[in-house]
Tab-separated table of C-alpha atoms and ligand atoms in Angstrom:
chain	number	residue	atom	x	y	z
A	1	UNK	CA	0.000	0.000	0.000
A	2	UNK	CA	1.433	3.466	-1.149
A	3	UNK	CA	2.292	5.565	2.164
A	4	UNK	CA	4.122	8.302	0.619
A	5	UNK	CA	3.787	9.593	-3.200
A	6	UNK	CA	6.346	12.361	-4.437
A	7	UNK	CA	5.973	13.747	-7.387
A	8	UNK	CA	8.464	15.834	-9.317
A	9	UNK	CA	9.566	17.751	-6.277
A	10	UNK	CA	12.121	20.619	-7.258
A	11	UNK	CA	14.231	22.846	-5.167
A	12	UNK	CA	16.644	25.395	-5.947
A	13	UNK	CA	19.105	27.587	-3.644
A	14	UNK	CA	20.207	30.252	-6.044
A	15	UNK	CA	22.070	28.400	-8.809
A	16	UNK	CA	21.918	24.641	-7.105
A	17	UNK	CA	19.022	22.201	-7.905
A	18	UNK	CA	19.141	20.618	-4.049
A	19	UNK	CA	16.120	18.490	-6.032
A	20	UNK	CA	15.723	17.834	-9.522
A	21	UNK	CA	12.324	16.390	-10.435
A	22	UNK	CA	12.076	13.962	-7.758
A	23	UNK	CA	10.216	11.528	-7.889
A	24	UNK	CA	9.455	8.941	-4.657
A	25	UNK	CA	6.852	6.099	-3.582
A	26	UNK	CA	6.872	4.123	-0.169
A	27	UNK	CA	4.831	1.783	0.862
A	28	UNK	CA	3.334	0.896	4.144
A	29	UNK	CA	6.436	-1.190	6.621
A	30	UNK	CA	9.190	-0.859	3.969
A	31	UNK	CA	12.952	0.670	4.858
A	32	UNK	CA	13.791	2.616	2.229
A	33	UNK	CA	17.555	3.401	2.022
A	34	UNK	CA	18.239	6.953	0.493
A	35	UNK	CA	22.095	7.559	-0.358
A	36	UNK	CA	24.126	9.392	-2.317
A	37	UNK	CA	27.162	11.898	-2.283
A	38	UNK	CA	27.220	15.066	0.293
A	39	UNK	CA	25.516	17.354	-1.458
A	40	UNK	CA	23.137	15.340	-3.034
A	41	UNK	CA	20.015	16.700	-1.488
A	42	UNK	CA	18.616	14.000	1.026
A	43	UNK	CA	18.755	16.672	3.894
A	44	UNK	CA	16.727	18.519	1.423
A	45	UNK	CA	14.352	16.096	0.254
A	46	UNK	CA	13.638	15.611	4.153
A	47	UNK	CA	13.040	19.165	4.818
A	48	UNK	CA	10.715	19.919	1.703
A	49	UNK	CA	8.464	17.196	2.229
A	50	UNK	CA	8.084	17.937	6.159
A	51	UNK	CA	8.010	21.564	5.361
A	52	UNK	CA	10.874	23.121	7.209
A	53	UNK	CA	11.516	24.281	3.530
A	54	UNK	CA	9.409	25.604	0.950
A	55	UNK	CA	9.803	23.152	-2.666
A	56	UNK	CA	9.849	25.111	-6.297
A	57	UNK	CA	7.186	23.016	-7.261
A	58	UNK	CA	5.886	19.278	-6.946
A	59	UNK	CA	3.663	17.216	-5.040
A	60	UNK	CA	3.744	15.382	-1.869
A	61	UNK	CA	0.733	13.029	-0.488
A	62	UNK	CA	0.696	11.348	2.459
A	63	UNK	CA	-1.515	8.715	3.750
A	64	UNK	CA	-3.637	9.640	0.674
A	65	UNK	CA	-3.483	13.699	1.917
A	66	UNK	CA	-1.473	16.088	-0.484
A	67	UNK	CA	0.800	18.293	1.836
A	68	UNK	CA	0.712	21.282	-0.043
A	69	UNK	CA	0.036	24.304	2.384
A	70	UNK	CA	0.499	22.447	5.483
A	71	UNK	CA	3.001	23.324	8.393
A	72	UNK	CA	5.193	20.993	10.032
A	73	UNK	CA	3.222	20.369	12.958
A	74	UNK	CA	0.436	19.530	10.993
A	75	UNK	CA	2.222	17.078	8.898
A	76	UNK	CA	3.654	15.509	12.018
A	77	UNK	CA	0.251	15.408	13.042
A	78	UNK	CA	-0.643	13.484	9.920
A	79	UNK	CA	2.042	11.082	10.995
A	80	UNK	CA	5.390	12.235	9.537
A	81	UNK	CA	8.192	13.012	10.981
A	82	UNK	CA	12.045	13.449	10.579
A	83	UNK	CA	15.596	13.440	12.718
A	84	UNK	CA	18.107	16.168	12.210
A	85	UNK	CA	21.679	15.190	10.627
A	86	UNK	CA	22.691	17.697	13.242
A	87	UNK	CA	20.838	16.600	16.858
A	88	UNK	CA	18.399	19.337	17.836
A	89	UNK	CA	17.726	18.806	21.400
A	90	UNK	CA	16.410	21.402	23.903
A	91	UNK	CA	19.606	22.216	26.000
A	92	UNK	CA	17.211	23.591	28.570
A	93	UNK	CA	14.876	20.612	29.105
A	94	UNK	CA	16.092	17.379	30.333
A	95	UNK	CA	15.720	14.234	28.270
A	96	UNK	CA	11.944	13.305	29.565
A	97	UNK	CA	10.528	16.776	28.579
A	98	UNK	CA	13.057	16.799	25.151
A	99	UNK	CA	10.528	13.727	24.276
A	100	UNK	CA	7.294	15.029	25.590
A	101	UNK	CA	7.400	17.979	23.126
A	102	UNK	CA	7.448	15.094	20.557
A	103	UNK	CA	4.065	14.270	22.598
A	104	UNK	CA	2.662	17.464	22.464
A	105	UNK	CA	2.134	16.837	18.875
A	106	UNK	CA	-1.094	15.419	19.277
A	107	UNK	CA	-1.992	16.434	23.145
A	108	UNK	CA	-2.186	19.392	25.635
A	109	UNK	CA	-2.434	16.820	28.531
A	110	UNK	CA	0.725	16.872	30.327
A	111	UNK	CA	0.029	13.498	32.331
A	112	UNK	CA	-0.756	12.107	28.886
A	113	UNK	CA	2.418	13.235	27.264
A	114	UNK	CA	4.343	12.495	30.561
A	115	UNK	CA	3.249	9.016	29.893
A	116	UNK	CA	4.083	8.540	26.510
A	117	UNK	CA	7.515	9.832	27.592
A	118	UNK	CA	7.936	6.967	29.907
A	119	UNK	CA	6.394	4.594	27.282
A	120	UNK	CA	8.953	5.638	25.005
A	121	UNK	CA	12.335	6.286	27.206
A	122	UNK	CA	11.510	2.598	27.766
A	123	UNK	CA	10.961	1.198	23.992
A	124	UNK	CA	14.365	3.331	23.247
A	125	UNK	CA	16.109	2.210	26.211
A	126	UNK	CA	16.996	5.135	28.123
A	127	UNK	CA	14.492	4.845	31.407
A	128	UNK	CA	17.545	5.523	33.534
A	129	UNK	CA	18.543	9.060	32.064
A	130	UNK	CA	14.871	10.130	31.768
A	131	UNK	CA	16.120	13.460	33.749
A	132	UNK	CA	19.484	13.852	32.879
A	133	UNK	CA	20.441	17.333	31.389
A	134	UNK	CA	21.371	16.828	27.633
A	135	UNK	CA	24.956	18.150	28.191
A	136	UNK	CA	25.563	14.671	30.254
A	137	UNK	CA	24.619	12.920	26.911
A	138	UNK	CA	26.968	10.778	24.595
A	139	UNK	CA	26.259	11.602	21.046
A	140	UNK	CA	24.905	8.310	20.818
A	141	UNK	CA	22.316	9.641	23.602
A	142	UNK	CA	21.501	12.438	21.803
A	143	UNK	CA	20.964	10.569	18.478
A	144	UNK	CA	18.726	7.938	20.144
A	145	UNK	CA	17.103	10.858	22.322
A	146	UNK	CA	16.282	12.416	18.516
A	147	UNK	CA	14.458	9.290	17.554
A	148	UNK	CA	12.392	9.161	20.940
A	149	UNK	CA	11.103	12.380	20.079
A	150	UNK	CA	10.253	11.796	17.022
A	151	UNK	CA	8.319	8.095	18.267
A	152	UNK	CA	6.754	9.783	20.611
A	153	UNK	CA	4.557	11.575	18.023
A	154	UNK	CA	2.861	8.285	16.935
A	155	UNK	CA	4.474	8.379	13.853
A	156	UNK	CA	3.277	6.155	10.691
A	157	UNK	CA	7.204	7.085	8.775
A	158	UNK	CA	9.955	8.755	10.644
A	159	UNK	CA	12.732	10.259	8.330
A	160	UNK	CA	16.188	9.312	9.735
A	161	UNK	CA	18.735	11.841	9.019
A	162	UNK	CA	22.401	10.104	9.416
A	163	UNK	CA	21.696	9.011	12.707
A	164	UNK	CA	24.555	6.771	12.906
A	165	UNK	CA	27.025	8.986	11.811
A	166	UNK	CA	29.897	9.515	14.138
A	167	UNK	CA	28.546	6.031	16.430
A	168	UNK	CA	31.181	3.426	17.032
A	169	UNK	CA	30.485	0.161	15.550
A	170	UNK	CA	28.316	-1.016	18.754
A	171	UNK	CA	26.629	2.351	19.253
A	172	UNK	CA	25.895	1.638	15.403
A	173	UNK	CA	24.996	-1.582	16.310
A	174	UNK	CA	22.353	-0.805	18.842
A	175	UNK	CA	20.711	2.029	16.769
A	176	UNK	CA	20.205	-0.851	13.513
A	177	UNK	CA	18.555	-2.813	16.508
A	178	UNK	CA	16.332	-0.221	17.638
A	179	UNK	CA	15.529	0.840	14.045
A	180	UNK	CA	14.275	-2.897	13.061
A	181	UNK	CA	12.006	-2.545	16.332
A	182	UNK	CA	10.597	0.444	14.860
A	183	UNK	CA	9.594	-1.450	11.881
A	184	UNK	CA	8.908	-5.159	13.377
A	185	UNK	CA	6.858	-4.039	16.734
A	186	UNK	CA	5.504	-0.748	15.994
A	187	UNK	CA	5.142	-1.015	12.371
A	188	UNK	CA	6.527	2.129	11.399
A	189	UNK	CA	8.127	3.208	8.053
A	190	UNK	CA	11.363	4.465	7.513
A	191	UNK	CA	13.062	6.352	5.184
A	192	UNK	CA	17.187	6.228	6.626
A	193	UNK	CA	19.534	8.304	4.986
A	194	UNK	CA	23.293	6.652	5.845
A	195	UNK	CA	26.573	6.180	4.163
A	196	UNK	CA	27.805	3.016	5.799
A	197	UNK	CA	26.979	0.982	3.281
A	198	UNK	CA	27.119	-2.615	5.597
A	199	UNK	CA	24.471	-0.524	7.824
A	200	UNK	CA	21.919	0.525	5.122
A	201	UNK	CA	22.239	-2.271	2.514
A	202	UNK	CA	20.963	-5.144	4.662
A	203	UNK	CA	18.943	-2.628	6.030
A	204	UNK	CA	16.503	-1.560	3.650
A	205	UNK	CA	14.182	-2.952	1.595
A	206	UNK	CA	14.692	-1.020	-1.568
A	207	UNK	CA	17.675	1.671	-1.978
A	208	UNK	CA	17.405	5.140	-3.694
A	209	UNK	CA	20.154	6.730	-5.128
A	210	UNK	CA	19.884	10.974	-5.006
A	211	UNK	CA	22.909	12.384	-7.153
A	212	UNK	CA	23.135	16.268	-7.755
A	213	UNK	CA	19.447	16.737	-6.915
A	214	UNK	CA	18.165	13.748	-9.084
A	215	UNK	CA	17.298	10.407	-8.734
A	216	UNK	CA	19.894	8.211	-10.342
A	217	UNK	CA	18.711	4.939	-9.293
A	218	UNK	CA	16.243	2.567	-7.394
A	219	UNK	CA	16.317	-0.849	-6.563
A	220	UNK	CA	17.130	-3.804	-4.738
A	221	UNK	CA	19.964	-3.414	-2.334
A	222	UNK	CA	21.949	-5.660	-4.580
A	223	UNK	CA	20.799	-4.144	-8.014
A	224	UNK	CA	21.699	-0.937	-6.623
A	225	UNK	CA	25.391	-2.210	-5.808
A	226	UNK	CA	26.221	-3.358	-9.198
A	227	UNK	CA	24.258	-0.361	-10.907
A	228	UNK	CA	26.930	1.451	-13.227
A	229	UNK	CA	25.721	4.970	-12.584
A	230	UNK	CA	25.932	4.761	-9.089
A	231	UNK	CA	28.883	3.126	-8.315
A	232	UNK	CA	30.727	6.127	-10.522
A	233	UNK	CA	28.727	8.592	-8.498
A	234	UNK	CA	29.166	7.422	-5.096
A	235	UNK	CA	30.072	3.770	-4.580
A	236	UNK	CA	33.152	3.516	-5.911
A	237	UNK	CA	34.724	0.531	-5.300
A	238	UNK	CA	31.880	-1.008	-3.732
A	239	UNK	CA	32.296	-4.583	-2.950
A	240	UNK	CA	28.325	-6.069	-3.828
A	241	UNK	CA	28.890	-9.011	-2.525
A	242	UNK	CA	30.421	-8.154	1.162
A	243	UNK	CA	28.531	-5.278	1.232
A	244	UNK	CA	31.362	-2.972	2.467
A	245	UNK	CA	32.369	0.230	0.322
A	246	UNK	CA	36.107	-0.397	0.277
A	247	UNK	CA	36.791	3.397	-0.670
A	248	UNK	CA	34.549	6.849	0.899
A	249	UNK	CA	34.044	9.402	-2.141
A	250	UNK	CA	31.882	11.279	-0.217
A	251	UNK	CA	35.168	12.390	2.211
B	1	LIG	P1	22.871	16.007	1.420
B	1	LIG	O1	21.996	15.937	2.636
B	1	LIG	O2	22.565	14.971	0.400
B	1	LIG	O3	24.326	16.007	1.789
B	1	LIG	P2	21.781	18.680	1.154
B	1	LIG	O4	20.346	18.438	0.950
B	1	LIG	O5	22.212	19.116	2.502
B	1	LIG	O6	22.613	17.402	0.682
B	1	LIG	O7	22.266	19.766	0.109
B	1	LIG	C1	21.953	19.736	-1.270
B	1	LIG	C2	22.510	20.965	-1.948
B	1	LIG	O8	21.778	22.105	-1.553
B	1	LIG	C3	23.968	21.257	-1.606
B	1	LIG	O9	24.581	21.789	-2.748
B	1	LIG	C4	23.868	22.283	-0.500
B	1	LIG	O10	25.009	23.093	-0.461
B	1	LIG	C5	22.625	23.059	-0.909
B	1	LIG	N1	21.881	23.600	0.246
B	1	LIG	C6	21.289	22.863	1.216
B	1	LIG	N2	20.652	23.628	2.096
B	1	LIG	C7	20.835	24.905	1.685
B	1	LIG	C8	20.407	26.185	2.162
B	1	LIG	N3	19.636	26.303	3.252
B	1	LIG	N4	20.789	27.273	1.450
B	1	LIG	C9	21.544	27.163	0.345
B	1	LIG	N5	21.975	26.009	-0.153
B	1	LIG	C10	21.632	24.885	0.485
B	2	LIG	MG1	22.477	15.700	4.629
């Protein structure tokens, strides 16, 4: 079932197309990998279609809704939502109140959004720091802390902006495990935007390659991999069979 339909979504900044005609479909429970080289315009594509930014032109509908005129409250509301590349917290609210504003979404109550706090500080695994300031955070923390927020607003597809950039292997390790919870117990949809390649590939259902603005690809993790195009643009030399991208071009 089609979750998300985008439809020849541009953006410019001055003389850069950020997006170039893009066009996008989930469906309901996927993980959709979206990669490509800095600069491609997956912070972008995030932003437009939650409305932090304004597209040129092109389409967005949501759970059968078109998006055009909303805020970003009301298409959190709707049930979409993304992370920041760049953790947002609320340096003056401790990490229980950081994810009851993700609560607040869709309640004044603050019992009820103290609750769903809890709930969710203990689906993330962070009961223990519910009232730590953010400054005692790891970035690990704060990344997971990002992602609580964003749960706690019911979501039906959460936009994950590099959240596992800068994790060690295990902190990388327990964010893939909490994303697959998302998706197995809560049935959420993902769109994950990540350039470790072993992380996203066995990841996602279907991969989407954004180069300069445009969509350069779509597939299969594996038909992806061996796709011409995009291992010249970003992959390099990918190894499709291990899965690990034996050389960064995006560094
Ligand atoms: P990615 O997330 O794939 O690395 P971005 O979406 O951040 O790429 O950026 C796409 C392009 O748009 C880049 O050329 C970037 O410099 C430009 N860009 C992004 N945001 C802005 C902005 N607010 N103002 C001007 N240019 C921007
Ligand atoms: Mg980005």
């Amino acid at each position: 079932m089609g979750l998300l339909q985008i439809r020849e979504l541009n953006k410019r900044f001055g003389g850069v197309k950020a997006l170039d005609c893009v066009d996008l479909e989930v469906n309901q429970g996927e993980i959709v990998g979206l990669i490509g080289p800095n600069g491609a315009g997956k912070s972008t594509l995030f932003a437009v279609i939650t409305a932090y930014l304004k597209s040129d032109n092109g389409n967005v509908i949501f759970n059968g809704i078109n998006l055009q005129g909303l805020r970003t409250d009301q298409i959190a509301k709707l049930g979409m939502v993304r992370t920041f590349q760049i953790v947002r917290p609320i340096k003056e609210m401790n990490v229980r109140e950081n994810i009851m504003v993700g609560a607040f979404i869709n309640t004044n109550k603050v019992s009820l959004a103290n609750k769903i706090a809890y709930e969710t500080l203990d689906f993330i695994g962070m009961s223990e720091k519910s009232e730590y300031n953010i400054s005692a955070l790891t970035l690990a923390d704060k990344k997971r802390l990002e992602v609580g927020r964003a749960l706690a607003t019911s979501p039906k597809l959460i936009l994950l902006d590099e959240v596992m950039a800068g994790l060690t292997p295990s902190e990388s390790h327990d964010a893939v495990k909490l994303i697959r919870r998302i998706n197995d117990e809560l049935k959420i949809t993902l769109i994950i935007v990540e350039h470790v390649m072993e992380v996203i590939m066995p990841l996602s259902k279907k991969i989407v390659v954004l180069d300069y603005g445009a969509k350069i690809a779509e597939g299969t993790p594996h038909e992806v991999s061996i796709n011409p195009l995009v291992i010249s643009a970003y992959l390099g030399s990918f190894d499709a069979k291990s899965g690990v991208k034996l050389h960064d071009s995006t560094s």
